[in-house]
PDB file of C-alpha atoms and ligand atoms in Angstrom:
ATOM      1  CA  MET A   1     111.235  64.737  22.893  1.00 79.00           C
ATOM      2  CA  PRO A   2     113.018  61.610  23.862  1.00 88.00           C
ATOM      3  CA  GLN A   3     111.212  58.993  26.276  1.00 95.00           C
ATOM      4  CA  PRO A   4     112.818  59.882  29.993  1.00 98.00           C
ATOM      5  CA  ASP A   5     114.649  56.715  31.497  1.00 98.00           C
ATOM      6  CA  LEU A   6     113.228  54.979  33.754  1.00 98.00           C
ATOM      7  CA  LEU A   7     115.288  52.394  36.407  1.00 98.00           C
ATOM      8  CA  VAL A   8     113.501  49.435  37.093  1.00 98.00           C
ATOM      9  CA  LEU A   9     114.522  48.092  40.578  1.00 98.00           C
ATOM     10  CA  SER A  10     111.914  45.726  40.982  1.00 98.00           C
ATOM     11  CA  ALA A  11     108.710  45.149  38.511  1.00 98.00           C
ATOM     12  CA  ILE A  12     105.111  45.684  39.281  1.00 98.00           C
ATOM     13  CA  ARG A  13     102.172  44.508  37.772  1.00 98.00           C
ATOM     14  CA  PRO A  14     102.045  43.323  33.837  1.00 98.00           C
ATOM     15  CA  ASP A  15      99.440  46.761  32.449  1.00 98.00           C
ATOM     16  CA  GLN A  16     100.973  49.129  34.606  1.00 98.00           C
ATOM     17  CA  MET A  17     104.779  47.514  32.877  1.00 98.00           C
ATOM     18  CA  ARG A  18     103.471  47.626  29.852  1.00 98.00           C
ATOM     19  CA  GLN A  19     101.673  51.260  30.541  1.00 98.00           C
ATOM     20  CA  LEU A  20     105.797  52.502  31.460  1.00 98.00           C
ATOM     21  CA  ASP A  21     107.712  50.753  28.513  1.00 98.00           C
ATOM     22  CA  ALA A  22     105.111  52.833  26.781  1.00 98.00           C
ATOM     23  CA  ALA A  23     105.855  55.995  27.859  1.00 98.00           C
ATOM     24  CA  TYR A  24     109.610  55.648  29.013  1.00 98.00           C
ATOM     25  CA  THR A  25     113.091  53.547  28.351  1.00 98.00           C
ATOM     26  CA  LEU A  26     113.007  51.517  30.639  1.00 98.00           C
ATOM     27  CA  HIS A  27     116.347  50.252  32.187  1.00 98.00           C
ATOM     28  CA  ARG A  28     115.381  47.045  33.944  1.00 98.00           C
ATOM     29  CA  LEU A  29     117.905  46.123  36.832  1.00 98.00           C
ATOM     30  CA  ASP A  30     115.930  43.885  38.627  1.00 98.00           C
ATOM     31  CA  LEU A  31     116.599  41.851  35.123  1.00 98.00           C
ATOM     32  CA  ALA A  32     120.317  42.684  35.283  1.00 98.00           C
ATOM     33  CA  ALA A  33     122.611  39.531  35.120  1.00 98.00           C
ATOM     34  CA  ASP A  34     125.584  41.580  36.776  1.00 97.00           C
ATOM     35  CA  PRO A  35     124.040  44.990  38.803  1.00 97.00           C
ATOM     36  CA  ALA A  36     127.111  46.894  39.410  1.00 96.00           C
ATOM     37  CA  SER A  37     128.186  46.758  36.085  1.00 97.00           C
ATOM     38  CA  PHE A  38     124.277  47.767  34.400  1.00 97.00           C
ATOM     39  CA  LEU A  39     124.042  50.544  37.121  1.00 97.00           C
ATOM     40  CA  ALA A  40     126.901  51.949  36.082  1.00 96.00           C
ATOM     41  CA  GLU A  41     126.327  51.909  32.538  1.00 96.00           C
ATOM     42  CA  VAL A  42     122.446  53.376  32.062  1.00 94.00           C
ATOM     43  CA  ALA A  43     123.161  55.709  35.508  1.00 93.00           C
ATOM     44  CA  PRO A  44     123.915  58.829  33.501  1.00 95.00           C
ATOM     45  CA  SER A  45     120.369  59.314  32.119  1.00 96.00           C
ATOM     46  CA  VAL A  46     117.795  57.792  34.220  1.00 98.00           C
ATOM     47  CA  ARG A  47     115.764  60.652  35.805  1.00 98.00           C
ATOM     48  CA  ALA A  48     113.344  57.800  37.677  1.00 98.00           C
ATOM     49  CA  ALA A  49     112.968  54.775  39.533  1.00 98.00           C
ATOM     50  CA  VAL A  50     110.482  52.428  40.247  1.00 98.00           C
ATOM     51  CA  THR A  51     110.431  49.989  43.084  1.00 98.00           C
ATOM     52  CA  THR A  52     108.640  48.030  45.591  1.00 98.00           C
ATOM     53  CA  GLY A  53     108.734  48.146  49.743  1.00 97.00           C
ATOM     54  CA  GLY A  54     110.755  45.655  50.087  1.00 95.00           C
ATOM     55  CA  ARG A  55     113.007  46.120  47.560  1.00 97.00           C
ATOM     56  CA  GLY A  56     113.183  50.245  48.478  1.00 97.00           C
ATOM     57  CA  ILE A  57     116.683  51.849  46.820  1.00 97.00           C
ATOM     58  CA  THR A  58     120.178  52.392  48.720  1.00 95.00           C
ATOM     59  CA  ALA A  59     121.291  55.346  49.376  1.00 95.00           C
ATOM     60  CA  ALA A  60     124.155  54.549  47.123  1.00 95.00           C
ATOM     61  CA  GLU A  61     122.276  53.492  43.919  1.00 97.00           C
ATOM     62  CA  ILE A  62     120.798  57.287  44.610  1.00 97.00           C
ATOM     63  CA  ALA A  63     124.001  58.758  44.572  1.00 96.00           C
ATOM     64  CA  ALA A  64     125.026  57.058  41.641  1.00 97.00           C
ATOM     65  CA  LEU A  65     122.080  58.342  39.517  1.00 98.00           C
ATOM     66  CA  PRO A  66     123.175  61.385  38.649  1.00 98.00           C
ATOM     67  CA  ALA A  67     119.490  62.826  37.238  1.00 98.00           C
ATOM     68  CA  LEU A  68     117.914  61.259  39.542  1.00 98.00           C
ATOM     69  CA  GLU A  69     114.914  63.050  39.893  1.00 98.00           C
ATOM     70  CA  ILE A  70     111.620  61.383  41.571  1.00 98.00           C
ATOM     71  CA  VAL A  71     111.719  57.322  43.232  1.00 98.00           C
ATOM     72  CA  ALA A  72     107.798  55.925  42.991  1.00 98.00           C
ATOM     73  CA  THR A  73     107.455  52.857  45.149  1.00 98.00           C
ATOM     74  CA  SER A  74     104.301  50.890  45.201  1.00 98.00           C
ATOM     75  CA  SER A  75     104.095  49.844  48.865  1.00 98.00           C
ATOM     76  CA  VAL A  76     102.775  52.409  51.222  1.00 98.00           C
ATOM     77  CA  GLY A  77     106.073  51.684  53.792  1.00 98.00           C
ATOM     78  CA  THR A  78     109.090  53.589  52.661  1.00 98.00           C
ATOM     79  CA  ASP A  79     111.404  51.984  55.114  1.00 97.00           C
ATOM     80  CA  ALA A  80     113.609  50.754  52.475  1.00 98.00           C
ATOM     81  CA  ILE A  81     114.519  53.927  50.440  1.00 98.00           C
ATOM     82  CA  ASP A  82     116.815  56.152  51.523  1.00 95.00           C
ATOM     83  CA  LEU A  83     114.630  59.632  52.167  1.00 96.00           C
ATOM     84  CA  THR A  84     117.443  61.325  53.581  1.00 94.00           C
ATOM     85  CA  ALA A  85     119.643  60.986  50.163  1.00 94.00           C
ATOM     86  CA  CYS A  86     116.455  61.858  48.035  1.00 97.00           C
ATOM     87  CA  ALA A  87     115.823  64.992  50.345  1.00 96.00           C
ATOM     88  CA  ALA A  88     119.485  65.958  49.879  1.00 95.00           C
ATOM     89  CA  ARG A  89     119.214  66.468  46.596  1.00 96.00           C
ATOM     90  CA  GLY A  90     115.408  67.019  45.741  1.00 97.00           C
ATOM     91  CA  ILE A  91     114.375  63.724  44.553  1.00 98.00           C
ATOM     92  CA  HIS A  92     110.884  63.465  44.845  1.00 98.00           C
ATOM     93  CA  VAL A  93     109.473  60.004  46.194  1.00 98.00           C
ATOM     94  CA  THR A  94     106.341  58.745  45.954  1.00 98.00           C
ATOM     95  CA  ASN A  95     104.040  55.722  47.703  1.00 98.00           C
ATOM     96  CA  THR A  96     100.794  53.984  47.570  1.00 98.00           C
ATOM     97  CA  PRO A  97      98.585  54.309  50.914  1.00 98.00           C
ATOM     98  CA  ASP A  98      94.831  54.414  51.085  1.00 98.00           C
ATOM     99  CA  VAL A  99      94.390  51.728  48.397  1.00 98.00           C
ATOM    100  CA  LEU A 100      95.863  49.380  50.779  1.00 98.00           C
ATOM    101  CA  THR A 101      94.041  49.587  53.281  1.00 98.00           C
ATOM    102  CA  ASP A 102      91.446  47.537  53.780  1.00 98.00           C
ATOM    103  CA  ASP A 103      93.877  44.564  52.303  1.00 98.00           C
ATOM    104  CA  VAL A 104      95.988  44.714  55.478  1.00 98.00           C
ATOM    105  CA  ALA A 105      93.539  45.388  57.858  1.00 98.00           C
ATOM    106  CA  ASP A 106      91.386  42.247  56.856  1.00 98.00           C
ATOM    107  CA  ILE A 107      94.528  40.128  56.417  1.00 98.00           C
ATOM    108  CA  ALA A 108      95.361  41.501  60.774  1.00 98.00           C
ATOM    109  CA  LEU A 109      91.709  40.623  61.167  1.00 98.00           C
ATOM    110  CA  GLY A 110      92.453  37.159  59.496  1.00 98.00           C
ATOM    111  CA  MET A 111      95.351  36.883  61.573  1.00 98.00           C
ATOM    112  CA  ILE A 112      93.684  37.555  64.636  1.00 98.00           C
ATOM    113  CA  LEU A 113      90.860  34.891  64.106  1.00 98.00           C
ATOM    114  CA  MET A 114      93.386  32.304  63.407  1.00 98.00           C
ATOM    115  CA  THR A 115      95.946  33.004  66.113  1.00 98.00           C
ATOM    116  CA  ARG A 116      93.629  32.961  68.294  1.00 98.00           C
ATOM    117  CA  ARG A 117      91.175  30.609  67.484  1.00 98.00           C
ATOM    118  CA  ARG A 118      94.044  28.132  66.022  1.00 98.00           C
ATOM    119  CA  LEU A 119      92.417  28.119  62.949  1.00 98.00           C
ATOM    120  CA  VAL A 120      95.977  26.321  61.633  1.00 97.00           C
ATOM    121  CA  GLU A 121      95.701  24.081  63.976  1.00 97.00           C
ATOM    122  CA  GLY A 122      92.640  22.993  63.979  1.00 98.00           C
ATOM    123  CA  HIS A 123      93.176  22.477  59.536  1.00 98.00           C
ATOM    124  CA  GLU A 124      95.728  20.036  60.422  1.00 98.00           C
ATOM    125  CA  TYR A 125      94.172  17.926  63.303  1.00 98.00           C
ATOM    126  CA  VAL A 126      91.393  17.162  60.136  1.00 98.00           C
ATOM    127  CA  ARG A 127      93.749  16.785  57.105  1.00 98.00           C
ATOM    128  CA  SER A 128      96.114  14.226  59.842  1.00 98.00           C
ATOM    129  CA  GLY A 129      93.402  12.324  60.824  1.00 98.00           C
ATOM    130  CA  THR A 130      94.413  13.073  64.742  1.00 98.00           C
ATOM    131  CA  TRP A 131      90.502  13.922  65.047  1.00 98.00           C
ATOM    132  CA  ALA A 132      89.423  10.892  64.780  1.00 98.00           C
ATOM    133  CA  GLN A 133      91.858   8.717  66.729  1.00 98.00           C
ATOM    134  CA  LYS A 134      91.890  11.497  69.609  1.00 98.00           C
ATOM    135  CA  GLY A 135      88.905  12.813  69.413  1.00 98.00           C
ATOM    136  CA  PRO A 136      87.542  16.648  70.230  1.00 98.00           C
ATOM    137  CA  PHE A 137      89.936  20.008  69.433  1.00 98.00           C
ATOM    138  CA  ALA A 138      91.106  21.828  72.418  1.00 97.00           C
ATOM    139  CA  LEU A 139      88.643  24.338  73.561  1.00 98.00           C
ATOM    140  CA  THR A 140      90.618  28.311  72.363  1.00 97.00           C
ATOM    141  CA  SER A 141      89.849  31.760  73.746  1.00 95.00           C
ATOM    142  CA  ALA A 142      86.918  33.639  72.598  1.00 98.00           C
ATOM    143  CA  LEU A 143      87.054  37.011  70.326  1.00 98.00           C
ATOM    144  CA  ARG A 144      84.023  39.087  72.182  1.00 98.00           C
ATOM    145  CA  GLY A 145      84.794  40.670  75.577  1.00 97.00           C
ATOM    146  CA  LYS A 146      89.480  40.760  74.777  1.00 98.00           C
ATOM    147  CA  ARG A 147      91.211  43.671  74.842  1.00 98.00           C
ATOM    148  CA  VAL A 148      92.881  44.563  71.090  1.00 98.00           C
ATOM    149  CA  GLY A 149      95.879  47.233  71.579  1.00 98.00           C
ATOM    150  CA  ILE A 150      96.537  48.983  68.003  1.00 99.00           C
ATOM    151  CA  LEU A 151     100.179  49.940  68.209  1.00 98.00           C
ATOM    152  CA  GLY A 152     100.002  52.610  65.910  1.00 98.00           C
ATOM    153  CA  LEU A 153      97.032  54.483  64.709  1.00 98.00           C
ATOM    154  CA  GLY A 154      97.406  55.512  60.862  1.00 97.00           C
ATOM    155  CA  ARG A 155      95.104  54.812  58.392  1.00 97.00           C
ATOM    156  CA  ILE A 156      95.562  51.029  58.409  1.00 98.00           C
ATOM    157  CA  GLY A 157      95.649  51.084  62.505  1.00 98.00           C
ATOM    158  CA  GLN A 158      92.260  52.999  62.205  1.00 98.00           C
ATOM    159  CA  ALA A 159      90.732  50.668  59.901  1.00 98.00           C
ATOM    160  CA  ILE A 160      91.671  47.437  62.047  1.00 98.00           C
ATOM    161  CA  ALA A 161      90.191  49.972  64.523  1.00 98.00           C
ATOM    162  CA  GLU A 162      86.885  49.436  63.359  1.00 98.00           C
ATOM    163  CA  ARG A 163      86.784  45.918  62.113  1.00 98.00           C
ATOM    164  CA  CYS A 164      87.560  44.899  65.603  1.00 98.00           C
ATOM    165  CA  LEU A 165      84.322  46.645  67.214  1.00 98.00           C
ATOM    166  CA  PRO A 166      82.025  44.117  65.397  1.00 98.00           C
ATOM    167  CA  PHE A 167      83.696  40.932  66.852  1.00 97.00           C
ATOM    168  CA  GLY A 168      83.006  42.482  70.158  1.00 98.00           C
ATOM    169  CA  LEU A 169      86.666  43.400  70.923  1.00 98.00           C
ATOM    170  CA  GLN A 170      87.810  46.126  73.210  1.00 98.00           C
ATOM    171  CA  VAL A 171      90.186  48.631  71.105  1.00 98.00           C
ATOM    172  CA  GLY A 172      92.966  50.871  73.067  1.00 98.00           C
ATOM    173  CA  TYR A 173      96.078  52.464  71.311  1.00 98.00           C
ATOM    174  CA  SER A 174      99.269  53.463  71.611  1.00 98.00           C
ATOM    175  CA  ALA A 175     101.033  56.597  69.230  1.00 98.00           C
ATOM    176  CA  ARG A 176     103.030  59.448  68.671  1.00 96.00           C
ATOM    177  CA  SER A 177     100.535  61.576  70.016  1.00 96.00           C
ATOM    178  CA  GLU A 178      96.823  61.022  71.147  1.00 97.00           C
ATOM    179  CA  LYS A 179      94.165  61.051  68.424  1.00 97.00           C
ATOM    180  CA  PRO A 180      90.322  62.381  68.192  1.00 97.00           C
ATOM    181  CA  VAL A 181      89.072  59.074  68.576  1.00 97.00           C
ATOM    182  CA  ASP A 182      86.588  56.731  71.262  1.00 95.00           C
ATOM    183  CA  PHE A 183      89.561  54.660  71.928  1.00 98.00           C
ATOM    184  CA  GLU A 184      92.248  54.204  74.823  1.00 98.00           C
ATOM    185  CA  PHE A 185      95.440  55.947  74.633  1.00 98.00           C
ATOM    186  CA  PHE A 186      97.740  54.903  75.825  1.00 98.00           C
ATOM    187  CA  GLU A 187     101.602  56.472  76.139  1.00 98.00           C
ATOM    188  CA  THR A 188     103.704  53.349  75.207  1.00 98.00           C
ATOM    189  CA  PRO A 189     103.834  50.364  73.656  1.00 98.00           C
ATOM    190  CA  GLN A 190     104.069  48.902  77.209  1.00 98.00           C
ATOM    191  CA  ALA A 191     101.512  50.222  78.843  1.00 98.00           C
ATOM    192  CA  LEU A 192      99.430  49.598  76.013  1.00 98.00           C
ATOM    193  CA  ALA A 193     100.815  46.238  75.946  1.00 98.00           C
ATOM    194  CA  GLN A 194      99.922  45.571  79.847  1.00 98.00           C
ATOM    195  CA  TRP A 195      96.453  46.342  78.716  1.00 98.00           C
ATOM    196  CA  SER A 196      96.028  44.268  75.719  1.00 98.00           C
ATOM    197  CA  ASP A 197      95.476  40.426  75.423  1.00 98.00           C
ATOM    198  CA  ILE A 198      95.843  41.282  70.988  1.00 99.00           C
ATOM    199  CA  PHE A 199      98.369  43.729  71.001  1.00 99.00           C
ATOM    200  CA  VAL A 200      98.861  44.676  67.222  1.00 99.00           C
ATOM    201  CA  VAL A 201     102.104  46.047  65.396  1.00 99.00           C
ATOM    202  CA  ALA A 202     100.948  48.788  62.890  1.00 98.00           C
ATOM    203  CA  THR A 203     103.208  51.115  62.864  1.00 98.00           C
ATOM    204  CA  PRO A 204     105.506  52.238  59.975  1.00 97.00           C
ATOM    205  CA  GLY A 205     108.794  50.655  59.622  1.00 97.00           C
ATOM    206  CA  GLY A 206     112.668  52.142  59.664  1.00 96.00           C
ATOM    207  CA  ALA A 207     114.669  54.430  62.167  1.00 96.00           C
ATOM    208  CA  GLY A 208     112.139  55.026  64.668  1.00 96.00           C
ATOM    209  CA  THR A 209     110.031  51.962  65.075  1.00 98.00           C
ATOM    210  CA  GLN A 210     113.403  49.725  65.072  1.00 98.00           C
ATOM    211  CA  ALA A 211     112.558  47.144  68.147  1.00 98.00           C
ATOM    212  CA  LEU A 212     110.033  49.284  69.176  1.00 98.00           C
ATOM    213  CA  VAL A 213     108.191  46.088  70.489  1.00 98.00           C
ATOM    214  CA  SER A 214     111.062  45.466  72.707  1.00 98.00           C
ATOM    215  CA  GLN A 215     111.264  41.754  75.550  1.00 98.00           C
ATOM    216  CA  ASP A 216     109.419  44.476  77.997  1.00 98.00           C
ATOM    217  CA  VAL A 217     106.546  44.894  75.941  1.00 98.00           C
ATOM    218  CA  ILE A 218     106.142  41.044  74.670  1.00 98.00           C
ATOM    219  CA  GLU A 219     106.545  40.109  77.886  1.00 98.00           C
ATOM    220  CA  ALA A 220     103.535  42.912  79.378  1.00 98.00           C
ATOM    221  CA  ILE A 221     101.495  41.172  76.872  1.00 98.00           C
ATOM    222  CA  GLY A 222     102.072  37.911  78.552  1.00 98.00           C
ATOM    223  CA  PRO A 223     101.563  33.885  78.747  1.00 98.00           C
ATOM    224  CA  GLN A 224      98.009  33.885  77.410  1.00 98.00           C
ATOM    225  CA  GLY A 225      98.432  36.764  74.927  1.00 98.00           C
ATOM    226  CA  THR A 226      99.171  37.262  71.608  1.00 98.00           C
ATOM    227  CA  LEU A 227     100.967  39.401  68.954  1.00 98.00           C
ATOM    228  CA  ILE A 228      99.768  40.353  65.207  1.00 99.00           C
ATOM    229  CA  ASN A 229     102.752  42.275  63.595  1.00 98.00           C
ATOM    230  CA  ILE A 230     101.462  43.616  60.062  1.00 98.00           C
ATOM    231  CA  ALA A 231     103.697  46.244  60.160  1.00 98.00           C
ATOM    232  CA  ARG A 232     107.624  45.288  59.398  1.00 98.00           C
ATOM    233  CA  GLY A 233     109.491  42.761  60.995  1.00 98.00           C
ATOM    234  CA  SER A 234     112.105  45.465  62.425  1.00 98.00           C
ATOM    235  CA  VAL A 235     109.653  47.313  64.600  1.00 98.00           C
ATOM    236  CA  VAL A 236     109.540  43.796  66.646  1.00 98.00           C
ATOM    237  CA  ASP A 237     112.611  42.379  68.453  1.00 98.00           C
ATOM    238  CA  GLU A 238     112.651  39.397  67.323  1.00 98.00           C
ATOM    239  CA  ALA A 239     115.017  36.833  69.206  1.00 98.00           C
ATOM    240  CA  ALA A 240     113.791  37.859  72.401  1.00 98.00           C
ATOM    241  CA  LEU A 241     109.734  36.829  70.520  1.00 98.00           C
ATOM    242  CA  ILE A 242     111.684  33.378  69.837  1.00 98.00           C
ATOM    243  CA  ALA A 243     112.275  33.254  73.586  1.00 98.00           C
ATOM    244  CA  ALA A 244     108.928  34.770  74.724  1.00 98.00           C
ATOM    245  CA  LEU A 245     107.137  32.617  72.516  1.00 98.00           C
ATOM    246  CA  LYS A 246     109.859  29.001  73.427  1.00 98.00           C
ATOM    247  CA  ASP A 247     109.023  29.139  76.956  1.00 97.00           C
ATOM    248  CA  GLY A 248     105.561  30.382  77.334  1.00 98.00           C
ATOM    249  CA  ARG A 249     106.242  34.260  78.456  1.00 98.00           C
ATOM    250  CA  LEU A 250     104.153  35.199  75.220  1.00 98.00           C
ATOM    251  CA  GLY A 251     101.293  32.838  74.897  1.00 98.00           C
ATOM    252  CA  SER A 252     100.985  32.867  70.559  1.00 98.00           C
ATOM    253  CA  ALA A 253     101.957  35.058  67.429  1.00 98.00           C
ATOM    254  CA  GLY A 254     100.940  35.921  64.034  1.00 98.00           C
ATOM    255  CA  LEU A 255     102.943  37.268  61.885  1.00 98.00           C
ATOM    256  CA  ASP A 256     102.692  38.456  58.296  1.00 98.00           C
ATOM    257  CA  VAL A 257     106.177  40.069  57.850  1.00 98.00           C
ATOM    258  CA  PHE A 258     109.753  38.714  59.741  1.00 98.00           C
ATOM    259  CA  ALA A 259     113.578  40.266  60.319  1.00 98.00           C
ATOM    260  CA  SER A 260     114.440  38.565  57.072  1.00 97.00           C
ATOM    261  CA  GLU A 261     111.953  37.764  53.849  1.00 97.00           C
ATOM    262  CA  PRO A 262     111.786  35.637  52.223  1.00 97.00           C
ATOM    263  CA  GLY A 263     113.591  33.311  54.314  1.00 96.00           C
ATOM    264  CA  PRO A 264     112.122  34.112  58.038  1.00 98.00           C
ATOM    265  CA  ASP A 265     114.093  31.987  61.052  1.00 98.00           C
ATOM    266  CA  LYS A 266     113.196  28.509  61.193  1.00 98.00           C
ATOM    267  CA  ALA A 267     113.173  28.769  65.056  1.00 97.00           C
ATOM    268  CA  LEU A 268     110.327  31.138  64.488  1.00 97.00           C
ATOM    269  CA  THR A 269     108.743  29.128  61.845  1.00 97.00           C
ATOM    270  CA  ASP A 270     108.862  25.806  63.855  1.00 97.00           C
ATOM    271  CA  LEU A 271     106.624  26.804  66.224  1.00 97.00           C
ATOM    272  CA  ASP A 272     102.998  25.678  66.671  1.00 96.00           C
ATOM    273  CA  THR A 273     101.928  28.960  68.425  1.00 97.00           C
ATOM    274  CA  VAL A 274     102.595  31.291  65.203  1.00 98.00           C
ATOM    275  CA  THR A 275     100.233  31.439  62.233  1.00 98.00           C
ATOM    276  CA  LEU A 276     102.538  32.659  59.129  1.00 98.00           C
ATOM    277  CA  SER A 277     101.986  34.410  55.696  1.00 98.00           C
ATOM    278  CA  PRO A 278     104.260  35.521  53.311  1.00 98.00           C
ATOM    279  CA  HIS A 279     104.239  39.363  53.594  1.00 98.00           C
ATOM    280  CA  HIS A 280     101.221  39.126  52.042  1.00 98.00           C
ATOM    281  CA  ALA A 281      98.877  41.747  53.313  1.00 98.00           C
ATOM    282  CA  SER A 282      98.093  43.703  50.499  1.00 98.00           C
ATOM    283  CA  GLY A 283      98.200  40.865  48.318  1.00 98.00           C
ATOM    284  CA  THR A 284      95.535  41.164  46.457  1.00 98.00           C
ATOM    285  CA  VAL A 285      95.232  41.594  42.218  1.00 98.00           C
ATOM    286  CA  GLU A 286      92.841  44.920  42.924  1.00 98.00           C
ATOM    287  CA  THR A 287      94.716  46.410  45.513  1.00 98.00           C
ATOM    288  CA  ARG A 288      98.085  45.593  43.468  1.00 98.00           C
ATOM    289  CA  ASP A 289      97.056  46.820  40.432  1.00 98.00           C
ATOM    290  CA  ALA A 290      96.159  50.464  42.346  1.00 98.00           C
ATOM    291  CA  MET A 291      99.317  50.736  44.256  1.00 98.00           C
ATOM    292  CA  ALA A 292     100.993  49.996  40.842  1.00 98.00           C
ATOM    293  CA  GLN A 293      99.030  52.728  38.855  1.00 98.00           C
ATOM    294  CA  LEU A 294      99.308  54.907  40.970  1.00 98.00           C
ATOM    295  CA  VAL A 295     102.866  54.646  40.898  1.00 98.00           C
ATOM    296  CA  VAL A 296     102.189  55.418  36.908  1.00 98.00           C
ATOM    297  CA  ASP A 297     100.256  58.082  37.804  1.00 98.00           C
ATOM    298  CA  ASN A 298     102.805  59.474  40.005  1.00 98.00           C
ATOM    299  CA  LEU A 299     105.815  59.370  37.125  1.00 98.00           C
ATOM    300  CA  ALA A 300     103.408  60.573  34.502  1.00 98.00           C
ATOM    301  CA  ALA A 301     102.252  63.567  36.613  1.00 98.00           C
ATOM    302  CA  HIS A 302     106.176  64.741  37.448  1.00 98.00           C
ATOM    303  CA  PHE A 303     106.767  64.445  33.419  1.00 98.00           C
ATOM    304  CA  ALA A 304     103.796  66.731  33.036  1.00 98.00           C
ATOM    305  CA  GLY A 305     104.846  69.110  35.706  1.00 98.00           C
ATOM    306  CA  GLU A 306     102.193  68.555  37.581  1.00 98.00           C
ATOM    307  CA  ALA A 307     101.481  67.530  41.051  1.00 98.00           C
ATOM    308  CA  LEU A 308     102.232  64.276  42.611  1.00 98.00           C
ATOM    309  CA  LEU A 309      99.242  62.124  43.646  1.00 98.00           C
ATOM    310  CA  THR A 310     100.796  61.031  46.810  1.00 98.00           C
ATOM    311  CA  PRO A 311     104.585  62.517  47.730  1.00 98.00           C
ATOM    312  CA  VAL A 312     105.972  61.508  50.609  1.00 98.00           C
ATOM    313  CA  GLY A 313     106.810  63.802  53.496  1.00 80.00           C
TER     314      GLY A 313
HETATM  315  C1  LIG B 401     104.666  44.809  50.061  1.00 58.11           C
HETATM  316  C2  LIG B 401     104.747  46.300  51.825  1.00 58.11           C
HETATM  317  O1  LIG B 401     105.640  45.122  50.663  1.00 58.11           O
HETATM  318  O2  LIG B 401     103.232  48.665  51.533  1.00 58.11           O
HETATM  319  C3  LIG B 401     104.065  48.045  52.031  1.00 58.11           C
HETATM  320  O3  LIG B 401     104.429  48.414  52.209  1.00 58.11           O
HETATM  321  O4  LIG B 401     104.483  46.044  52.361  1.00 58.11           O
HETATM  322  C4  LIG B 401     103.264  45.226  50.704  1.00 58.11           C
HETATM  323  O5  LIG B 401     102.826  45.932  49.713  1.00 58.11           O
HETATM  324  C5  LIG B 401     104.924  45.116  48.701  1.00 58.11           C
HETATM  325  O6  LIG B 401     105.848  46.659  48.475  1.00 58.11           O
HETATM  326  C6  LIG B 401     103.995  45.116  47.710  1.00 58.11           C
HETATM  327  O7  LIG B 401     104.797  45.824  46.141  1.00 58.11           O
END
């Protein structure tokens, strides 16, 4: 039996790439000098595609692959995959939920601590010698007793909520529907922002959440408030975020994701009230290996005619 042809749009972890190389005929679009020509040449035989969250696969690429049966992404987010185009062709899509939940929730709490207690500025205050010159660093605001509003209470949002409780933080949330949890529910992002001291964005990306955190929501968080985003840059109106941070209508922000990656807007990254992270919330060896293994195992299940482990939709 010939090995199925597999298109690699974005590589996954080395060990799992070796597993794929042993089981499939790989076509490395990610390494192609001329991707358009490369795709046209290999397209007729490609039955499966591997990608990651930021790369996804476009409707045009899907249309160029007449034999495509499955797209496996090493990410929980599928906003860069044209799911409508896949559904229209009966193309399966798999992602990597659960295995990254703890890492991403850890980073959300880390960003809350770093931003609210100004740890990055404190680090520079010591390193630059300013502490010796100017004396004690400015007092910050305690976490205990503050209100954390979580926008999106899926697996990751719930894991963030659980991590907030030992810090003495109160948790509220807004989601498409109320959930059977002991946290206060708010019908709208704006109502949640009005209540929150710290506003955490934990929704999926994509058209359904595009700029869901609008100027009005940002202003409702307020001059003493903090916005944390570990979801997707597209969920926040970034121009409104920059303007609000610049003129003090928002106190601070902790961001792992941006409208433009890997080169975020300098107007944002130059601000001292912003804590920055390079879209790295799932970026540990253990978690990225587990995500990549899910890609391998989903593809193996598909070609064995077995149930997919983590199908989307
Ligand atoms: C990275 C992520 O995008 O899982 C997601 O949706 O955002 C991250 O894990 C990356 O795709 C990991 O490969």
